[in-house]
PDB file of C-alpha atoms in Angstrom:
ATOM      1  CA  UNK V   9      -7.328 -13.267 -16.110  1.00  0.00           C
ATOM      2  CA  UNK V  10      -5.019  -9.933 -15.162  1.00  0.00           C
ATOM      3  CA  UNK V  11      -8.513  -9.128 -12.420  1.00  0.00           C
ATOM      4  CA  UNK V  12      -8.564 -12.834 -10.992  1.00  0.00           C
ATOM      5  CA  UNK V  13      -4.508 -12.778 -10.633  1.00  0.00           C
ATOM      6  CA  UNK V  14      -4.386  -9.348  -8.919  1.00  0.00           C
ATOM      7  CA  UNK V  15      -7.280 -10.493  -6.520  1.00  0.00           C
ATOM      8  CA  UNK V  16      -5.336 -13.897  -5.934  1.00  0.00           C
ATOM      9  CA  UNK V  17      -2.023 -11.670  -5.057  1.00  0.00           C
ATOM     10  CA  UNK V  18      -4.455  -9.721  -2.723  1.00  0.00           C
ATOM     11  CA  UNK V  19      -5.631 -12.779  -1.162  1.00  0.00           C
ATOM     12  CA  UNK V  20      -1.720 -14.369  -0.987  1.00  0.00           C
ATOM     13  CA  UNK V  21      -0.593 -10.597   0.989  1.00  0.00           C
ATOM     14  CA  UNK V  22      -3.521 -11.305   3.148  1.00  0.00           C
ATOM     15  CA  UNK V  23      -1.710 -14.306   3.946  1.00  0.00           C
ATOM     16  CA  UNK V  24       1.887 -13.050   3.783  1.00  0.00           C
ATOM     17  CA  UNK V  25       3.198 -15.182   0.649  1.00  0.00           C
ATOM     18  CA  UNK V  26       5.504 -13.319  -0.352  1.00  0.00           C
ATOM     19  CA  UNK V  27       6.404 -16.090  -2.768  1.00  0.00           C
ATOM     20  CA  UNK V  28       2.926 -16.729  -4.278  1.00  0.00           C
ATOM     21  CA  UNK V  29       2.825 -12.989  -4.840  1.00  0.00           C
ATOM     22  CA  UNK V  30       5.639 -12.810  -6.322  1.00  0.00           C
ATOM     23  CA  UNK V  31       5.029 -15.190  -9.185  1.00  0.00           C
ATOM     24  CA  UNK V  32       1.646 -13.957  -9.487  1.00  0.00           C
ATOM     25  CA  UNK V  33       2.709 -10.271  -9.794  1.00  0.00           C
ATOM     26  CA  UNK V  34       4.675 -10.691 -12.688  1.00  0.00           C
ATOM     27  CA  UNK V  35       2.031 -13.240 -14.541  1.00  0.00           C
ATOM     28  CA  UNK V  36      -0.678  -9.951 -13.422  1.00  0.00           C
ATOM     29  CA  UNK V  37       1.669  -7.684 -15.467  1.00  0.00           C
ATOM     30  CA  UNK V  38       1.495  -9.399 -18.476  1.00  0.00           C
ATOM     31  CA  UNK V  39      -1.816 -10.500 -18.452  1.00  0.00           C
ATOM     32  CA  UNK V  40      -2.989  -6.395 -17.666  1.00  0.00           C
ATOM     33  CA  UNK V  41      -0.580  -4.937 -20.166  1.00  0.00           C
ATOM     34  CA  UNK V  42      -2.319  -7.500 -22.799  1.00  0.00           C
ATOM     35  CA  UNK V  43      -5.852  -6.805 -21.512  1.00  0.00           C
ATOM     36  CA  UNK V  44      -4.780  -2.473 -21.569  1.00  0.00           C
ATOM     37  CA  UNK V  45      -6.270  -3.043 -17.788  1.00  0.00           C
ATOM     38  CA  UNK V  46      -3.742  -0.354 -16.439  1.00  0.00           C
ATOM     39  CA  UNK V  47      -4.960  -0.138 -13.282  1.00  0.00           C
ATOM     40  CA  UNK V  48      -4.136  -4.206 -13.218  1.00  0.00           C
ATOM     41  CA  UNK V  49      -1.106  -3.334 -14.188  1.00  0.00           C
ATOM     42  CA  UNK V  50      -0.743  -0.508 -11.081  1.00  0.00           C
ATOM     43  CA  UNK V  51      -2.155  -3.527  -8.767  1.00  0.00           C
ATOM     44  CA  UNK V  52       1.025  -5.892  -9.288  1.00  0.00           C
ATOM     45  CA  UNK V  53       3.289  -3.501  -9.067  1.00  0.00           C
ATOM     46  CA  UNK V  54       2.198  -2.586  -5.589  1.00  0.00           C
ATOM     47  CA  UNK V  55       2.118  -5.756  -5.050  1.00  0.00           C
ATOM     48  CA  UNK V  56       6.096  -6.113  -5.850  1.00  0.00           C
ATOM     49  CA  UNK V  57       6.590  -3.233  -3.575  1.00  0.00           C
ATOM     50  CA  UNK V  58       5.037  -5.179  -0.870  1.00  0.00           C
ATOM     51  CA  UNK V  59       7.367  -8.414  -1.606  1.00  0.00           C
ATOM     52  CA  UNK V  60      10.006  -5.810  -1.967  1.00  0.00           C
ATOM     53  CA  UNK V  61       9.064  -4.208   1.703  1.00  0.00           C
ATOM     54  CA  UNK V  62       9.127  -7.884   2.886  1.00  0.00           C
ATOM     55  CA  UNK V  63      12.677  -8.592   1.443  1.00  0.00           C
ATOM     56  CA  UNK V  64      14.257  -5.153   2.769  1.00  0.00           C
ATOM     57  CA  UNK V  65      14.262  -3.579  -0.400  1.00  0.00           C
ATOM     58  CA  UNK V  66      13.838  -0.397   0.194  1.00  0.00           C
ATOM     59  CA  UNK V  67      14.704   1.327  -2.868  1.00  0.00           C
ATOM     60  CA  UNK V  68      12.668  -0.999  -4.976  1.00  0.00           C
ATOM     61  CA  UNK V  69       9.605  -0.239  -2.302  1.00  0.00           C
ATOM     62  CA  UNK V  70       9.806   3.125  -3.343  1.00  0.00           C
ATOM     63  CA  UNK V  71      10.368   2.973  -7.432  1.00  0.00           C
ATOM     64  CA  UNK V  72       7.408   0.553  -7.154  1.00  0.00           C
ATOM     65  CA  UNK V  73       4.913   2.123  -5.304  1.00  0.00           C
ATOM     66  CA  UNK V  74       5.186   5.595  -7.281  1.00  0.00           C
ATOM     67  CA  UNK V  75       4.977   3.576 -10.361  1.00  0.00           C
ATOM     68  CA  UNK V  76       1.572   1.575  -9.301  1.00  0.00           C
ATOM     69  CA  UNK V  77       0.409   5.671  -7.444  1.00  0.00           C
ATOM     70  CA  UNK V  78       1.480   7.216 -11.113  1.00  0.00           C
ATOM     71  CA  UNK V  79      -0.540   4.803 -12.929  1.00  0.00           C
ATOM     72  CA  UNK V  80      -3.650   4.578 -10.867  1.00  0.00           C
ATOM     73  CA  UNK V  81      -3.623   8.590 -11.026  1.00  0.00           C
ATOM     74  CA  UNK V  82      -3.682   8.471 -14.697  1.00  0.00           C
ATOM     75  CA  UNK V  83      -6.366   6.085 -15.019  1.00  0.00           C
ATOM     76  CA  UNK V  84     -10.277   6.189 -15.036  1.00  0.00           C
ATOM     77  CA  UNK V  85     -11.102   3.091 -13.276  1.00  0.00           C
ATOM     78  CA  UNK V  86     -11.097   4.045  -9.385  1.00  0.00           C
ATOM     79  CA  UNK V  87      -9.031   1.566  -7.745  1.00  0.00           C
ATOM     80  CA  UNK V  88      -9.714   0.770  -4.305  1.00  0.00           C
ATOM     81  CA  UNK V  89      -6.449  -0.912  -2.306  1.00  0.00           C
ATOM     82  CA  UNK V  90      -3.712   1.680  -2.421  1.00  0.00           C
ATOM     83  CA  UNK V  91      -2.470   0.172   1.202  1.00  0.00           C
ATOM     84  CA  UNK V  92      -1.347  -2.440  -1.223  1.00  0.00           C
ATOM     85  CA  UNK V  93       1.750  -0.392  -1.310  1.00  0.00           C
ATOM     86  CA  UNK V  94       1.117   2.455   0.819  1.00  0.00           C
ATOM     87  CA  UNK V  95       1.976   0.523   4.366  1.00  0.00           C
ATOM     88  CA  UNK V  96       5.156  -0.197   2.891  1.00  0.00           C
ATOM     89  CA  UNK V  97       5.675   3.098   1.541  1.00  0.00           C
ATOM     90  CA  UNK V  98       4.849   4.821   4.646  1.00  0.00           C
ATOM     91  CA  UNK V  99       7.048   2.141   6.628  1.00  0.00           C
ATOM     92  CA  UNK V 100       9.919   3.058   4.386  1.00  0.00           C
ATOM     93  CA  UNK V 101       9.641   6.704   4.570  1.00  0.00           C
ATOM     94  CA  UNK V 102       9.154   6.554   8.488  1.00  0.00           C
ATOM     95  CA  UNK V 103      12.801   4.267   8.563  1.00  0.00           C
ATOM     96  CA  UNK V 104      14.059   6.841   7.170  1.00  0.00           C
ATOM     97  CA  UNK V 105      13.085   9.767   9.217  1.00  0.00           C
ATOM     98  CA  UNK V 106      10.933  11.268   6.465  1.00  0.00           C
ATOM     99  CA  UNK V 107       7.846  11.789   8.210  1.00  0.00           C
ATOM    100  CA  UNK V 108       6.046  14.277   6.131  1.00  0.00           C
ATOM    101  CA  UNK V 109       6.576  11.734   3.025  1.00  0.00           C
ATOM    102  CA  UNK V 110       5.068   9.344   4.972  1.00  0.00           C
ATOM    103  CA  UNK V 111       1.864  11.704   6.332  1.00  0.00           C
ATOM    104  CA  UNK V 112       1.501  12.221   2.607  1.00  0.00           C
ATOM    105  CA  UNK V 113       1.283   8.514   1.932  1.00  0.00           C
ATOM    106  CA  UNK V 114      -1.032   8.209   4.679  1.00  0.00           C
ATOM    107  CA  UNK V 115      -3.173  10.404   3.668  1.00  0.00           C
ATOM    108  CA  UNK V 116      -3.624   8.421  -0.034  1.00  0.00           C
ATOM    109  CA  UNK V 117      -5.420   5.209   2.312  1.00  0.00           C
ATOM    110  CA  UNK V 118      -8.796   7.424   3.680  1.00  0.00           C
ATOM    111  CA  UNK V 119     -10.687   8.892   0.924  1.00  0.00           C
ATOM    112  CA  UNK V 120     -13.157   7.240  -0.906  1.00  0.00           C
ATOM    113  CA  UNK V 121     -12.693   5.003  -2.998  1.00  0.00           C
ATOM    114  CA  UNK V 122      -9.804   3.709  -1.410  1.00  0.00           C
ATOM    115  CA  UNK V 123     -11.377   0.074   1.030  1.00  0.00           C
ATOM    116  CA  UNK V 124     -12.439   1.146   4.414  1.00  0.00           C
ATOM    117  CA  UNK V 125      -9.960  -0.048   6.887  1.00  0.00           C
ATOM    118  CA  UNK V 126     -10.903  -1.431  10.173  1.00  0.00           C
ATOM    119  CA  UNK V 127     -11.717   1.291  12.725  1.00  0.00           C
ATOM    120  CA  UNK V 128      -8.595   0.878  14.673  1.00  0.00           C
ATOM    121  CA  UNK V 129      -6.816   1.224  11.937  1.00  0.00           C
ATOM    122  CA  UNK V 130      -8.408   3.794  10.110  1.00  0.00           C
ATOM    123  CA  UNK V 131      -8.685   5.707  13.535  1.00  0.00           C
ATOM    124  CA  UNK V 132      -4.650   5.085  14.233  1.00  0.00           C
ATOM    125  CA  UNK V 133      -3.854   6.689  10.530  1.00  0.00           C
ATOM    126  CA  UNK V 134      -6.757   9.699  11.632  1.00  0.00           C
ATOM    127  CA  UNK V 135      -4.404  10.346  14.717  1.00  0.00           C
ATOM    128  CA  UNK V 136      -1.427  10.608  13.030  1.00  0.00           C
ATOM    129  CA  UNK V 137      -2.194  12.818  10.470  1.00  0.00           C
ATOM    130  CA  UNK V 138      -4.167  15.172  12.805  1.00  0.00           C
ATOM    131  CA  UNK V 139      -1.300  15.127  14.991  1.00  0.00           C
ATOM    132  CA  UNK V 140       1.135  16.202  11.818  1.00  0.00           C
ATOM    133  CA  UNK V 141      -1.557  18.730  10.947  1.00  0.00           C
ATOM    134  CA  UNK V 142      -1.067  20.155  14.861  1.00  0.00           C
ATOM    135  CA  UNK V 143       2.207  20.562  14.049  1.00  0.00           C
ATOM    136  CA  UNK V 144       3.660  17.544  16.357  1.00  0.00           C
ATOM    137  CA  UNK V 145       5.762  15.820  14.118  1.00  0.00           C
ATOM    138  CA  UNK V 146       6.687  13.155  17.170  1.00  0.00           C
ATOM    139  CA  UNK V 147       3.165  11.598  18.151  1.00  0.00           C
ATOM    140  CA  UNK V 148       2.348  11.457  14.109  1.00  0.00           C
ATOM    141  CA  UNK V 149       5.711   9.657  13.473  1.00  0.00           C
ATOM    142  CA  UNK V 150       4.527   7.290  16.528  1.00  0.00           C
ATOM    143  CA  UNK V 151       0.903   6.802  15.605  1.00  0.00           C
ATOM    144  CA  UNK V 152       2.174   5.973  11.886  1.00  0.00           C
ATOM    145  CA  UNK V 153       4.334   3.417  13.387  1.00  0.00           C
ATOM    146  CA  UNK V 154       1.650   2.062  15.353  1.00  0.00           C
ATOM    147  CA  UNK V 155      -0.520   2.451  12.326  1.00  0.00           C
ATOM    148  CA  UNK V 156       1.771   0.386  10.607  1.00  0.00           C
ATOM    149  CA  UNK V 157       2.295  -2.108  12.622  1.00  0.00           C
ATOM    150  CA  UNK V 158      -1.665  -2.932  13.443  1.00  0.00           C
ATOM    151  CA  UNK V 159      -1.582  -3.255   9.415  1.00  0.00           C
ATOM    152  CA  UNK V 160       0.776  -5.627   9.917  1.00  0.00           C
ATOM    153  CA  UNK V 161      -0.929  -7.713  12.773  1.00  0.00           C
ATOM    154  CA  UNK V 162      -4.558  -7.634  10.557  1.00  0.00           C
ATOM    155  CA  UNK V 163      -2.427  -8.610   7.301  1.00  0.00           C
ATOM    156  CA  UNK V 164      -2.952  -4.926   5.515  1.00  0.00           C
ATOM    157  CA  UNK V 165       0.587  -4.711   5.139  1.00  0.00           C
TER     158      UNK V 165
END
C-alpha cells in the first residue's frame, strides 16, 4: 500500500495535482510508518515539499525536503527520485540568492541511483554545476534556473 501510494503521488506530480498529492502524501505517511518502509516515508514528504513549492511555501519546502534527504541518507534501500524535492529545493534556494545551496542540491539529482533525467535536462544541471565548479557563480545561477524551469515544462518539478 505505502509503495503503490508513493508511485500514485509520483504519477499525480507528473501531472501537477497538487491536490491528489496532497491527500495521498499524508495517507503514504501512515501507510510507510506502519509498513517501517522509511524510505516511503522520505517519498511523501518530498512529495509535500513539492505541494509546498507549488503553494509558495517556502519554508515548509525546505523543512520538508531535508527531512525526506535525512531519511533517505539513513536508509538502505536506494531510492531513486530525489528531484521529487530537489527542483523545489534548488528553486527555493536560487529565490533566495543562495546559489551554492542550490549547486549542492543539484548535485544530489546525477549520481546513480538517482532516475536518469532527460538529456536536456540532465545536460542543463551538468552546465550549471561545471560552471559553479569554474568559479562563475552567474551562468550556474542561470543554467539552474533554466534547469529548473525545463523540469517544470517536462513535469520533473
Amino acid at each position: 500500500r505505502a509503495r503503490c501510494l508513493c508511485y500514485l503521488n509520483v504519477a499525480a506530480l507528473r501531472g501537477h495535482d497538487p491536490g491528489t498529492i496532497h491527500t495521498l502524501a499524508l495517507q503514504a505517511i501512515d501507510a510507510a510508518r506502519a509498513a517501517n518502509y522509511p524510505e516511503y516515508v522520505a517519498s511523501a514528504k518530498a512529495a509535500q515539499a513539492w505541494v509546498a513549492w507549488q503553494d509558495g511555501r517556502e519554508q515548509d519546502v525546505l523543512a520538508l525536503a531535508a527531512e525526506a534527504l535525512e531519511i533517505w541518507a539513513t536508509t538502505v534501500v536506494s531510492y531513486s527520485w530525489y528531484w521529487i524535492c530537489l527542483f523545489p529545493l534548488i528553486a527555493v534556494r536560487l529565490a533566495h540568492c543562495q546559489t551554492g545551496d542550490a549547486i549542492d542540491a543539484a548535485r544530489k539529482l546525477l549520481p546513480s541511483p538517482q532516475q536518469r533525467l532527460p538529456d536536456e535536462l540532465e545536460s542543463l544541471t551538468e552546465s550549471a554545476i561545471a560552471a559553479w565548479e569554474d568559479q562563475r557563480p552567474g551562468p550556474a545561477a542561470t543554467r539552474l534556473r533554466e534547469a529548473v524551469e525545463l523540469a517544470r515544462r517536462l513535469r520533473y518539478a
